[in-house]
XYZ file of C-alpha atoms in Angstrom:
747
model
C -4.972 94.708 -22.801
C -8.091 94.612 -24.956
C -8.336 95.186 -28.666
C -11.998 96.039 -28.964
C -13.923 96.379 -32.197
C -17.307 98.038 -31.863
C -19.988 98.754 -34.452
C -23.387 100.288 -33.819
C -26.488 101.481 -35.615
C -30.046 102.547 -34.833
C -32.512 99.745 -35.550
C -36.229 99.985 -34.906
C -35.741 103.079 -32.771
C -33.139 101.464 -30.488
C -29.355 101.354 -30.561
C -27.905 98.029 -31.727
C -24.265 97.488 -30.725
C -21.961 94.622 -31.787
C -18.648 94.370 -29.959
C -15.770 91.895 -30.144
C -12.494 91.622 -28.262
C -13.616 92.304 -24.690
C -15.024 88.900 -23.595
C -14.391 85.231 -24.411
C -11.236 85.949 -26.419
C -10.229 82.258 -26.573
C -13.355 81.287 -28.508
C -13.096 81.143 -32.300
C -15.692 83.891 -32.427
C -17.297 85.948 -29.664
C -19.659 88.913 -29.913
C -21.186 90.963 -27.130
C -24.419 92.349 -28.562
C -26.806 94.859 -27.021
C -30.142 96.229 -28.140
C -31.401 98.899 -25.796
C -30.728 97.527 -22.317
C -30.729 93.849 -23.340
C -27.256 92.304 -23.595
C -26.236 88.842 -24.835
C -22.900 87.117 -25.349
C -22.591 84.752 -28.317
C -19.591 82.429 -28.708
C -18.685 79.821 -31.300
C -15.995 77.142 -31.177
C -15.252 74.403 -33.724
C -12.917 71.418 -33.526
C -9.844 71.639 -35.702
C -10.254 68.062 -36.955
C -13.056 65.716 -37.928
C -13.730 62.637 -35.850
C -13.032 59.372 -37.678
C -16.174 58.017 -39.264
C -18.024 61.343 -38.900
C -20.819 61.281 -41.489
C -22.875 64.313 -40.489
C -22.355 67.885 -39.336
C -22.370 67.905 -35.500
C -23.679 71.406 -34.759
C -24.950 72.198 -31.251
C -26.678 75.464 -30.333
C -27.309 76.331 -26.687
C -29.261 79.397 -25.588
C -29.284 80.099 -21.853
C -30.924 82.730 -19.692
C -29.252 83.805 -16.474
C -31.575 84.898 -13.683
C -29.257 87.767 -12.770
C -30.036 89.283 -16.179
C -33.401 90.362 -14.778
C -32.196 91.008 -11.224
C -33.651 87.746 -9.928
C -32.478 84.759 -7.893
C -33.530 81.396 -9.319
C -36.338 79.564 -7.551
C -36.122 76.019 -6.264
C -33.969 74.415 -3.608
C -30.556 74.764 -5.269
C -30.951 78.448 -6.207
C -29.051 78.104 -9.455
C -29.940 77.602 -13.103
C -30.665 73.952 -13.918
C -31.847 72.053 -16.958
C -32.932 74.169 -19.931
C -36.442 75.549 -19.741
C -38.901 75.138 -22.587
C -38.212 78.739 -23.628
C -34.450 78.104 -23.739
C -34.935 74.930 -25.788
C -37.232 76.655 -28.290
C -34.866 79.612 -28.683
C -31.931 77.232 -29.228
C -33.913 75.702 -32.103
C -34.786 79.172 -33.380
C -31.088 80.054 -33.660
C -30.114 76.658 -35.089
C -32.633 76.452 -37.924
C -31.522 79.395 -40.123
C -27.753 78.889 -39.650
C -27.492 75.117 -40.142
C -28.148 75.135 -43.936
C -25.408 77.761 -44.407
C -22.472 75.483 -43.535
C -20.812 73.746 -46.512
C -21.751 70.078 -46.990
C -18.115 69.037 -46.706
C -17.659 70.706 -43.291
C -18.000 67.993 -40.615
C -16.076 69.540 -37.707
C -17.923 69.526 -34.375
C -19.209 73.059 -33.785
C -20.865 74.635 -30.747
C -22.690 77.944 -30.497
C -23.528 79.247 -27.016
C -25.654 82.361 -26.466
C -26.021 83.709 -22.921
C -28.447 86.441 -21.853
C -26.518 88.771 -19.520
C -29.038 91.608 -19.124
C -32.730 91.874 -19.944
C -34.755 95.080 -20.179
C -38.038 93.335 -19.340
C -39.702 94.738 -22.462
C -38.283 92.796 -25.424
C -37.699 89.084 -25.949
C -33.910 88.441 -26.182
C -34.345 85.804 -28.922
C -33.942 88.191 -31.901
C -30.786 89.757 -30.455
C -29.455 86.255 -29.746
C -29.908 85.223 -33.382
C -28.102 88.367 -34.538
C -25.256 87.827 -32.067
C -24.824 84.164 -33.092
C -24.697 85.171 -36.750
C -22.062 87.824 -36.002
C -19.927 85.423 -33.944
C -19.946 82.847 -36.768
C -19.156 85.472 -39.392
C -16.007 86.731 -37.621
C -14.814 83.280 -36.458
C -13.230 82.146 -39.716
C -15.275 78.942 -39.595
C -16.787 78.100 -43.014
C -20.178 79.819 -42.895
C -22.153 81.190 -45.827
C -23.745 83.961 -43.811
C -24.336 86.345 -42.252
C -28.036 86.156 -41.466
C -30.350 88.761 -39.986
C -33.526 88.278 -37.959
C -36.548 90.310 -36.913
C -39.828 89.961 -35.063
C -42.943 91.319 -36.790
C -46.178 92.343 -35.093
C -49.486 93.398 -36.660
C -51.667 95.914 -34.810
C -54.526 97.915 -36.345
C -53.535 96.850 -39.852
C -49.912 98.022 -39.514
C -46.755 95.930 -39.287
C -44.509 96.647 -36.291
C -40.782 95.871 -36.146
C -39.614 94.137 -32.970
C -42.691 94.890 -30.827
C -42.406 94.885 -27.057
C -43.714 91.984 -25.004
C -46.804 94.034 -24.146
C -47.388 94.942 -27.808
C -47.020 91.294 -28.798
C -49.842 90.357 -26.417
C -52.131 92.818 -28.257
C -50.898 91.944 -31.720
C -52.751 89.795 -34.253
C -49.399 88.350 -35.302
C -46.183 87.188 -33.657
C -43.781 86.317 -36.477
C -40.030 85.708 -36.396
C -38.222 85.724 -39.738
C -34.523 85.103 -40.452
C -32.524 84.998 -43.651
C -29.630 86.196 -45.731
C -29.439 89.361 -47.789
C -31.146 87.678 -50.738
C -33.500 85.072 -49.296
C -35.615 83.966 -46.352
C -34.283 80.963 -44.429
C -36.691 80.498 -41.541
C -40.145 81.628 -40.389
C -41.900 80.926 -37.093
C -45.256 82.519 -36.310
C -48.578 82.604 -34.523
C -51.486 84.539 -36.027
C -55.157 85.263 -35.434
C -56.647 83.864 -38.644
C -54.810 86.201 -40.996
C -55.031 85.975 -44.770
C -52.241 84.293 -46.715
C -51.408 87.592 -48.426
C -50.974 89.291 -45.035
C -48.650 86.537 -43.856
C -46.527 86.816 -47.005
C -46.330 90.600 -46.650
C -45.264 90.183 -43.013
C -42.420 87.874 -44.021
C -41.235 90.287 -46.708
C -41.530 93.234 -44.273
C -39.297 91.445 -41.772
C -36.793 90.520 -44.499
C -36.475 94.162 -45.553
C -36.182 95.408 -41.990
C -33.231 93.216 -40.985
C -31.027 94.269 -43.926
C -29.300 96.984 -41.795
C -28.373 94.250 -39.313
C -26.635 92.234 -42.030
C -24.761 95.381 -43.091
C -23.620 95.949 -39.491
C -22.350 92.369 -39.165
C -20.406 92.727 -42.422
C -18.847 95.972 -41.127
C -17.783 94.168 -37.949
C -16.320 91.248 -39.912
C -14.343 93.543 -42.177
C -12.743 95.074 -39.099
C -11.967 92.015 -36.973
C -12.764 88.706 -38.717
C -10.192 85.929 -38.416
C -8.606 84.251 -41.395
C -11.016 81.798 -43.007
C -10.385 78.121 -42.495
C -9.164 76.168 -45.463
C -11.761 73.652 -46.556
C -10.881 70.899 -48.957
C -13.466 69.926 -51.546
C -12.401 66.411 -52.639
C -13.369 65.081 -56.048
C -15.568 61.963 -55.811
C -16.893 62.064 -59.348
C -15.549 58.607 -60.250
C -17.128 56.972 -57.198
C -20.410 58.790 -57.823
C -20.457 57.587 -61.431
C -19.796 54.008 -60.372
C -22.528 54.033 -57.746
C -24.969 55.617 -60.167
C -24.206 52.924 -62.729
C -24.670 50.117 -60.197
C -27.637 51.398 -58.207
C -29.727 54.034 -59.989
C -32.109 51.653 -61.758
C -32.631 49.558 -58.638
C -33.225 52.692 -56.563
C -35.891 53.905 -58.963
C -37.605 50.542 -58.678
C -37.394 50.649 -54.871
C -38.919 54.127 -54.742
C -41.822 52.883 -56.828
C -42.965 50.886 -53.768
C -45.754 52.948 -52.147
C -45.610 51.307 -48.692
C -43.046 52.888 -46.416
C -41.754 49.786 -44.622
C -41.384 47.703 -47.793
C -39.743 50.645 -49.553
C -37.245 51.135 -46.738
C -36.388 47.418 -46.691
C -35.472 47.562 -50.382
C -33.488 50.785 -49.956
C -31.600 49.423 -46.938
C -30.656 46.336 -48.952
C -29.302 48.515 -51.754
C -27.348 50.622 -49.268
C -25.783 47.516 -47.777
C -24.844 46.399 -51.290
C -23.215 49.773 -52.012
C -21.196 49.648 -48.781
C -19.986 46.148 -49.485
C -19.070 46.906 -53.102
C -17.520 50.366 -52.766
C -16.275 50.575 -49.156
C -15.336 47.119 -47.949
C -13.735 47.290 -44.492
C -12.623 50.908 -44.762
C -14.624 52.810 -42.086
C -13.909 56.285 -43.432
C -14.791 55.238 -46.969
C -18.006 53.660 -45.671
C -19.029 57.058 -44.305
C -18.369 58.620 -47.700
C -20.296 55.903 -49.552
C -23.294 56.335 -47.223
C -23.286 60.072 -47.859
C -23.058 59.639 -51.630
C -25.810 57.016 -51.494
C -28.122 59.586 -49.906
C -27.237 62.066 -52.657
C -28.138 59.419 -55.246
C -31.462 58.827 -53.475
C -32.167 62.543 -53.682
C -31.391 62.613 -57.402
C -33.769 59.726 -58.074
C -36.687 61.136 -56.093
C -36.249 64.761 -57.134
C -35.823 64.062 -60.849
C -38.905 61.845 -60.892
C -41.046 64.594 -59.330
C -39.722 67.353 -61.577
C -39.901 65.268 -64.764
C -43.184 63.423 -64.267
C -45.068 65.314 -61.557
C -45.509 61.985 -59.741
C -44.277 61.357 -56.219
C -42.993 58.355 -54.289
C -46.465 57.015 -53.454
C -47.907 57.843 -56.890
C -49.699 61.066 -55.941
C -49.497 64.291 -57.890
C -48.034 67.358 -56.199
C -51.355 68.641 -54.750
C -53.174 65.511 -53.579
C -53.529 64.889 -49.812
C -53.326 61.321 -48.569
C -56.537 59.557 -47.413
C -57.841 60.838 -44.095
C -59.905 59.176 -41.393
C -60.913 61.022 -38.230
C -62.630 59.601 -35.151
C -63.680 61.241 -31.880
C -64.657 59.886 -28.478
C -62.336 56.917 -28.908
C -61.507 56.614 -25.172
C -63.899 56.220 -22.213
C -63.693 58.377 -19.094
C -61.354 60.974 -20.591
C -62.732 64.458 -21.209
C -62.100 64.502 -24.961
C -60.246 62.274 -27.421
C -59.623 61.942 -31.145
C -57.746 59.626 -33.477
C -56.561 61.377 -36.633
C -55.031 59.294 -39.435
C -53.595 60.698 -42.641
C -51.934 58.043 -44.793
C -49.244 56.421 -42.641
C -49.275 59.215 -40.048
C -51.541 58.820 -37.025
C -52.031 60.791 -33.827
C -54.069 60.056 -30.710
C -54.976 63.379 -29.072
C -56.478 63.501 -25.573
C -57.851 66.654 -23.944
C -58.152 67.138 -20.181
C -59.918 70.044 -18.461
C -58.749 71.199 -15.048
C -59.004 74.156 -12.703
C -56.898 77.200 -12.007
C -54.827 75.116 -9.615
C -53.620 73.107 -12.628
C -52.160 76.123 -14.440
C -48.479 75.982 -15.291
C -46.374 78.629 -13.570
C -43.335 79.606 -15.652
C -40.418 81.398 -13.992
C -39.355 83.682 -16.854
C -36.997 86.652 -17.042
C -39.942 89.024 -17.440
C -41.629 87.544 -14.342
C -43.860 84.612 -13.441
C -46.258 83.622 -16.195
C -49.380 81.508 -15.623
C -50.281 79.358 -18.610
C -53.766 77.819 -18.764
C -53.277 75.966 -22.080
C -50.677 73.242 -22.498
C -50.002 70.924 -25.429
C -47.545 68.057 -25.027
C -46.306 66.056 -28.018
C -44.777 62.583 -27.660
C -42.973 60.677 -30.413
C -42.295 57.074 -29.246
C -39.900 54.936 -31.347
C -42.588 52.397 -32.283
C -44.290 55.092 -34.370
C -41.615 54.566 -37.052
C -41.131 50.847 -36.443
C -37.909 51.239 -34.488
C -36.482 50.256 -31.128
C -35.404 53.238 -29.067
C -34.949 54.728 -25.641
C -37.838 56.366 -23.816
C -36.944 59.424 -21.785
C -37.769 63.054 -21.235
C -38.923 64.971 -24.317
C -36.197 66.136 -26.663
C -35.852 69.372 -28.589
C -37.818 68.035 -31.527
C -40.756 66.963 -29.358
C -40.822 70.296 -27.534
C -40.636 72.198 -30.828
C -43.392 70.199 -32.542
C -45.648 70.531 -29.508
C -45.113 74.297 -29.422
C -45.946 74.580 -33.124
C -49.283 72.816 -32.604
C -49.874 74.958 -29.492
C -49.391 78.139 -31.511
C -51.706 76.861 -34.232
C -54.632 76.111 -31.899
C -54.284 78.740 -29.158
C -55.810 81.661 -31.163
C -59.140 79.769 -31.314
C -59.472 79.101 -27.583
C -62.277 80.934 -25.745
C -61.279 83.734 -23.344
C -60.323 82.560 -19.898
C -63.009 84.658 -18.201
C -65.771 82.953 -20.224
C -64.307 79.424 -20.090
C -62.439 79.208 -16.774
C -60.715 75.872 -17.379
C -57.081 74.906 -17.560
C -56.672 72.845 -20.741
C -54.059 70.186 -21.411
C -53.836 68.234 -24.648
C -51.470 65.287 -25.059
C -50.613 64.169 -28.590
C -49.366 60.589 -28.815
C -47.886 59.885 -32.243
C -48.746 56.252 -32.956
C -47.592 56.195 -36.598
C -45.391 58.592 -38.522
C -44.578 59.109 -42.163
C -44.582 62.843 -42.677
C -45.730 65.803 -40.590
C -46.917 64.370 -37.307
C -46.921 67.969 -36.003
C -49.663 68.953 -38.448
C -51.564 65.752 -37.619
C -51.277 66.907 -33.995
C -52.965 70.195 -34.924
C -55.876 68.303 -36.503
C -56.151 65.790 -33.655
C -55.967 68.533 -31.029
C -58.762 70.497 -32.693
C -61.002 67.415 -32.733
C -60.174 66.471 -29.127
C -60.987 69.995 -27.914
C -64.353 69.920 -29.666
C -65.027 66.427 -28.313
C -64.372 67.763 -24.799
C -66.903 70.554 -25.320
C -64.373 73.381 -25.465
C -66.273 76.138 -27.339
C -63.781 76.950 -30.089
C -65.498 78.929 -32.868
C -63.989 76.897 -35.727
C -61.817 73.801 -36.135
C -58.140 74.124 -37.051
C -56.204 71.962 -39.514
C -52.579 71.851 -40.600
C -50.655 70.689 -43.650
C -46.941 70.304 -44.409
C -45.634 71.510 -47.751
C -42.368 70.568 -49.455
C -40.201 71.925 -52.250
C -38.038 70.377 -54.935
C -35.909 73.000 -56.688
C -33.242 72.495 -59.338
C -32.094 75.711 -60.992
C -35.171 77.510 -62.265
C -37.361 74.397 -62.103
C -39.306 73.723 -58.912
C -42.305 71.820 -57.601
C -44.280 72.578 -54.430
C -45.577 69.412 -52.752
C -48.684 69.170 -50.547
C -48.755 66.788 -47.559
C -45.154 65.583 -47.811
C -43.926 62.133 -46.831
C -41.001 61.616 -44.496
C -38.697 60.754 -47.418
C -39.772 63.881 -49.296
C -38.959 65.910 -46.201
C -35.474 64.367 -45.880
C -34.617 64.628 -49.580
C -36.377 67.913 -50.366
C -35.416 71.559 -49.988
C -38.146 72.925 -47.715
C -40.369 72.043 -44.786
C -43.229 74.547 -44.918
C -46.004 73.990 -42.372
C -49.220 75.984 -42.458
C -52.101 75.687 -39.978
C -55.349 77.592 -39.827
C -59.102 77.654 -40.161
C -61.336 78.214 -43.146
C -60.935 81.960 -42.474
C -57.162 82.283 -42.278
C -53.745 81.249 -41.014
C -53.054 80.680 -37.318
C -49.480 79.408 -37.567
C -46.722 79.292 -40.143
C -43.360 77.574 -39.825
C -40.776 77.340 -42.574
C -37.316 75.786 -42.698
C -35.183 75.964 -45.813
C -32.301 73.624 -46.629
C -31.016 75.621 -49.579
C -29.914 79.248 -49.845
C -33.499 80.471 -49.545
C -36.664 80.776 -51.580
C -38.265 83.618 -53.477
C -41.557 85.414 -52.682
C -43.049 83.728 -55.755
C -42.419 80.248 -54.350
C -43.748 81.268 -50.930
C -46.948 82.632 -52.458
C -47.517 79.401 -54.418
C -46.866 77.341 -51.296
C -49.286 79.404 -49.186
C -52.104 79.211 -51.730
C -51.576 75.488 -52.333
C -51.516 74.947 -48.554
C -54.890 76.698 -48.249
C -56.429 74.297 -50.775
C -55.086 71.333 -48.835
C -56.193 72.779 -45.491
C -59.775 73.294 -46.667
C -59.848 69.683 -47.890
C -58.585 68.390 -44.528
C -61.157 70.486 -42.626
C -63.881 68.877 -44.719
C -62.652 65.397 -43.830
C -62.460 66.314 -40.137
C -66.039 67.617 -40.220
C -67.242 64.106 -41.076
C -66.261 63.089 -37.536
C -67.147 66.310 -35.691
C -67.662 69.768 -37.156
C -68.554 71.843 -34.085
C -67.879 71.501 -30.339
C -70.175 69.241 -28.356
C -72.882 71.286 -26.589
C -72.295 69.546 -23.273
C -69.167 68.408 -21.504
C -68.880 64.849 -20.187
C -69.927 64.010 -16.661
C -66.284 63.405 -15.721
C -65.386 67.046 -16.436
C -65.324 69.221 -13.310
C -67.886 72.017 -13.582
C -66.280 75.356 -12.836
C -68.469 78.050 -11.301
C -67.123 81.566 -10.932
C -68.291 83.950 -8.225
C -67.003 87.309 -7.061
C -66.338 88.234 -3.443
C -65.123 91.512 -1.924
C -61.358 91.746 -1.870
C -61.398 92.498 1.855
C -63.218 89.187 2.446
C -60.542 86.995 0.827
C -58.834 86.481 4.165
C -62.078 85.253 5.721
C -62.420 82.549 3.057
C -58.799 81.451 3.259
C -58.651 81.509 7.029
C -55.638 81.426 9.309
C -52.908 79.465 7.552
C -55.443 78.310 4.945
C -57.515 76.467 7.553
C -60.923 77.613 6.295
C -60.325 76.976 2.591
C -58.922 73.518 3.349
C -61.987 72.642 5.368
C -64.313 73.798 2.605
C -62.508 71.716 -0.043
C -62.264 68.639 2.184
C -65.900 68.675 3.262
C -67.360 69.478 -0.151
C -64.857 67.599 -2.324
C -64.355 70.633 -4.582
C -61.322 72.481 -5.916
C -61.284 76.177 -5.150
C -59.052 78.833 -6.698
C -59.071 82.381 -5.304
C -57.502 85.231 -7.260
C -56.273 88.552 -5.970
C -59.184 90.485 -7.485
C -61.749 88.454 -5.527
C -62.610 86.026 -8.324
C -63.358 82.597 -6.878
C -63.554 79.498 -9.087
C -65.203 76.397 -7.648
C -64.728 73.157 -9.576
C -66.431 69.805 -9.057
C -68.084 67.135 -11.166
C -70.881 67.116 -8.522
C -73.246 70.075 -8.884
C -74.523 69.710 -5.316
C -70.989 69.780 -3.947
C -70.271 72.954 -5.898
C -73.420 74.588 -4.538
C -72.484 73.669 -0.964
C -69.091 75.272 -1.429
C -70.660 78.364 -3.002
C -73.139 78.737 -0.152
C -70.356 78.298 2.378
C -68.186 80.970 0.746
C -71.092 83.368 0.320
C -71.894 82.879 3.972
C -68.356 83.835 4.909
C -68.328 86.929 2.731
C -71.889 88.228 2.418
C -73.270 91.124 4.487
C -76.880 91.095 5.715
C -79.273 93.742 4.404
C -82.083 95.400 6.317
C -85.426 94.084 5.120
C -83.946 90.930 3.588
C -85.163 87.463 4.563
C -82.643 84.686 5.268
C -82.635 81.043 6.213
C -81.078 80.671 9.607
C -80.220 78.200 12.297
C -80.849 78.689 16.007
C -77.428 78.815 17.619
C -78.416 79.545 21.240
C -81.533 80.055 23.328
C -81.519 82.569 26.200
C -84.199 83.944 28.487
C -84.871 87.032 26.404
C -84.692 85.531 22.922
C -82.720 83.364 20.514
C -79.481 83.947 18.667
C -79.837 82.835 15.029
C -76.951 82.259 12.595
C -77.522 83.529 9.071
C -75.288 83.571 5.983
C -73.180 80.795 7.406
C -71.439 82.668 10.225
C -73.303 85.855 11.207
C -75.406 85.901 14.384
C -78.355 88.134 15.148
C -80.876 88.297 17.985
C -84.527 87.396 17.665
C -85.947 89.050 20.766
C -88.654 87.117 22.582
C -91.113 89.748 21.411
C -90.218 88.958 17.741
C -90.612 85.199 17.962
C -94.343 85.196 17.386
C -97.382 87.425 17.178
C -98.707 85.528 20.181
C -97.484 86.112 23.701
C -94.431 83.900 24.393
C -93.806 82.793 27.953
C -90.589 80.860 27.395
C -88.324 81.072 24.369
C -87.814 77.310 24.408
C -91.555 76.863 23.827
C -91.039 78.270 20.302
C -87.497 77.334 19.203
C -84.687 75.069 20.258
C -80.996 75.036 19.418
C -80.413 73.630 15.929
C -83.852 74.557 14.575
C -83.989 75.869 11.015
C -85.937 79.100 10.885
C -86.611 81.986 8.550
C -85.850 85.482 9.755
C -86.110 89.052 8.552
C -83.476 91.672 9.309
C -85.198 94.522 11.160
C -82.211 96.707 11.895
C -78.411 96.833 12.076
C -76.962 99.324 14.527
C -73.752 101.284 14.107
C -71.819 98.591 15.954
C -72.969 95.868 13.576
C -75.492 94.245 15.947
C -78.361 92.694 14.056
C -82.010 92.650 15.140
C -84.024 89.807 13.594
C -87.694 88.852 13.487
C -89.372 85.493 12.996
C -92.925 86.752 13.280
C -92.440 88.935 10.162
C -91.849 85.859 7.986
C -94.083 82.957 6.994
C -92.071 80.044 8.365
C -93.456 77.681 5.737
C -93.046 79.716 2.542
C -90.499 82.333 3.523
C -92.825 85.100 2.377
C -92.883 88.375 4.336
C -95.876 89.032 6.607
C -97.554 92.276 7.538
C -97.309 92.599 11.303
C -98.363 95.301 13.726
C -95.439 97.138 15.274
C -94.741 96.568 18.948
C -95.709 99.502 21.168
C -92.959 101.825 22.347
C -91.279 101.126 25.641
C -93.536 101.485 28.675
C -96.686 102.261 26.645
C -99.720 100.310 25.508
C -101.815 97.661 27.203
C -100.091 95.182 29.348
C -99.689 91.814 27.597
C -101.550 88.951 29.304
C -99.678 86.766 31.750
C -100.074 83.048 32.222
C -103.286 82.244 34.069
C -104.950 85.421 32.771
C -103.140 87.812 35.138
C -102.150 91.257 33.899
C -98.745 92.899 34.363
C -98.690 96.366 35.756
C -96.347 97.524 32.992
C -94.758 96.339 29.755
C -91.492 94.697 30.689
C -89.789 95.053 27.299
C -87.570 97.785 28.752
C -86.235 95.461 31.384
C -85.556 92.707 28.866
C -83.711 95.060 26.539
C -81.707 96.452 29.421
C -80.718 92.953 30.476
C -79.676 92.202 26.858
C -77.519 95.333 26.721
C -75.810 94.468 29.993
C -75.025 90.947 28.828
C -74.396 91.681 25.142
C -70.639 91.063 25.529
C -71.353 87.514 26.544
C -74.088 86.756 24.032
C -73.199 88.747 20.883
C -70.649 86.878 18.755
C -69.600 85.811 15.275
C -68.790 82.158 14.967
C -66.454 80.782 12.324
C -67.802 77.991 10.169
C -65.013 75.686 11.223
C -66.046 75.638 14.897
């Protein structure tokens, strides 16, 4: 029934298996891939015809994780997988970016790649295996694809590169880098690093490229055994139309691209495009699509040739100059931290907010629940490029750009145990003409410092471009939007003055050489240092104090066995504490308690309350107490918030006391010393051993033993025949069940 083709190899110490013919046999290409105990299914299907008027390549990549892959049932009300998570969206982009440039320009058939995680070992991220499986499915499908590609994750621990580290190793690594490419060139890089040198980053990329060569060989072996017949792809000859358009429009296009202002430049270009459509397409819809595509190619020729021939760019800069920068901080009242970062015609408003542990994001992932205390959200409204558009939930591009800035700034954040805040930064792009993601890195760094987050150094980012024709090439610093669209590379580098914290690269051609990457990295460092200098004019180090609106978080430790006492039955106690003090309280399983409030007095009240619920009295210690009840033989005093002890009538004062109520009344604040705690936890207190004004201990003569010593004087000067302390203590013991108690704070 099945005609199964199976190829396997050992890769990074684990068995990699590619299999076709068992599942999804009606897809154009389907590969079941496994690495260790992680299994994914990749399928690809393409339409057999092109939609009328189709002027671009409609490729869709969907990566999806099934909860059953990790032996879990989805959370939520519906108990089934819903909209894609952030992880699924980012992995979809990760698969898309290296394969998209490898489809021929003339291929416009709608194509869909779906990768489904079927089993997860809990130790390795399935994204690398998913990229490999997608590449294999495309290679055997017969669809025009100039692959295959390979992919690898690279870690860096103790000065050594590690191939495909486990999730636990990645947490300890100084580098988390994903690289993908063909046999000859690198196509895509995505990384997060802890201020590593440019040379180390380049070596990591080359290490990954070498290590995934066996994967490419395995995919080729699979394709040789079971690949379908390749699709026929017509390459029509449009040389006459291209020549005519070049003759009519080239000079005018060069003049239009001499306009430095983006909006004026685009108005001139749009007018020329309309002219080309009217002259060379008329009413023919399909021909109009072709003319628009050829017009873009002519634009690319004009811009690229000017840069390569003259070294001058669209706005008149040379290849290394960064556009003018202006940075401002504290631009918004009330918020915890804010910054406005402007670079040329790109502008970002970044706002930082500090919260408590209750504000952490809980992510339901295959490897288990993850609590994230740092979030960065990037928004790209249509007005930022002077357009009218629909506002909705964030798209893939917004999620991807936000994650890039998150990776770039996260390595500089202080440890959670020393800065116990949940941090959220929102980046609002208010203007855009080139690399708003790198502007977000700069704005985020400034906003964090404005909020008083103690990052050791600011972070800046810069986007690099590439124009390559044959052996000639030019690397561009701080690219414009047009240079991004018409160029061959989008190379984004973020970091501090000490090293790189994030690197992202997307290539639109068949790949770049190590030489070009090295030039781009070094040129990016020069630009980054310049940007950091401009940022320092606004704010160079974090503010020493946070604003009054920021909740102050105080961390205390309580015994683990006392957590229940603080929470109370059904959370009753903790709710009462938060409601009465106006604080936010987060209790962790190890007994760490974080109290947050903008009011220092409110925080202290909550701390005292919690300590009272959890502390244990010590013999010889002096405490502030409150008289809870007065009885004939003494007074019960509450200390540490909820613990009662007895001050016997003989310990109220050094003077003879006739009636307890002559010395204390219910509700009185007193100072007491713990004399003893018996084996049943009953506490004996003394007021006479403490100076009630200062709280200092007093030297007092011990009371005589039972039945001995002179009889204390009675009222009216009469003498007792014997010391009646024995009787009083006996009465206390008989009635101790009624008088000894622990009262909860909530009563």
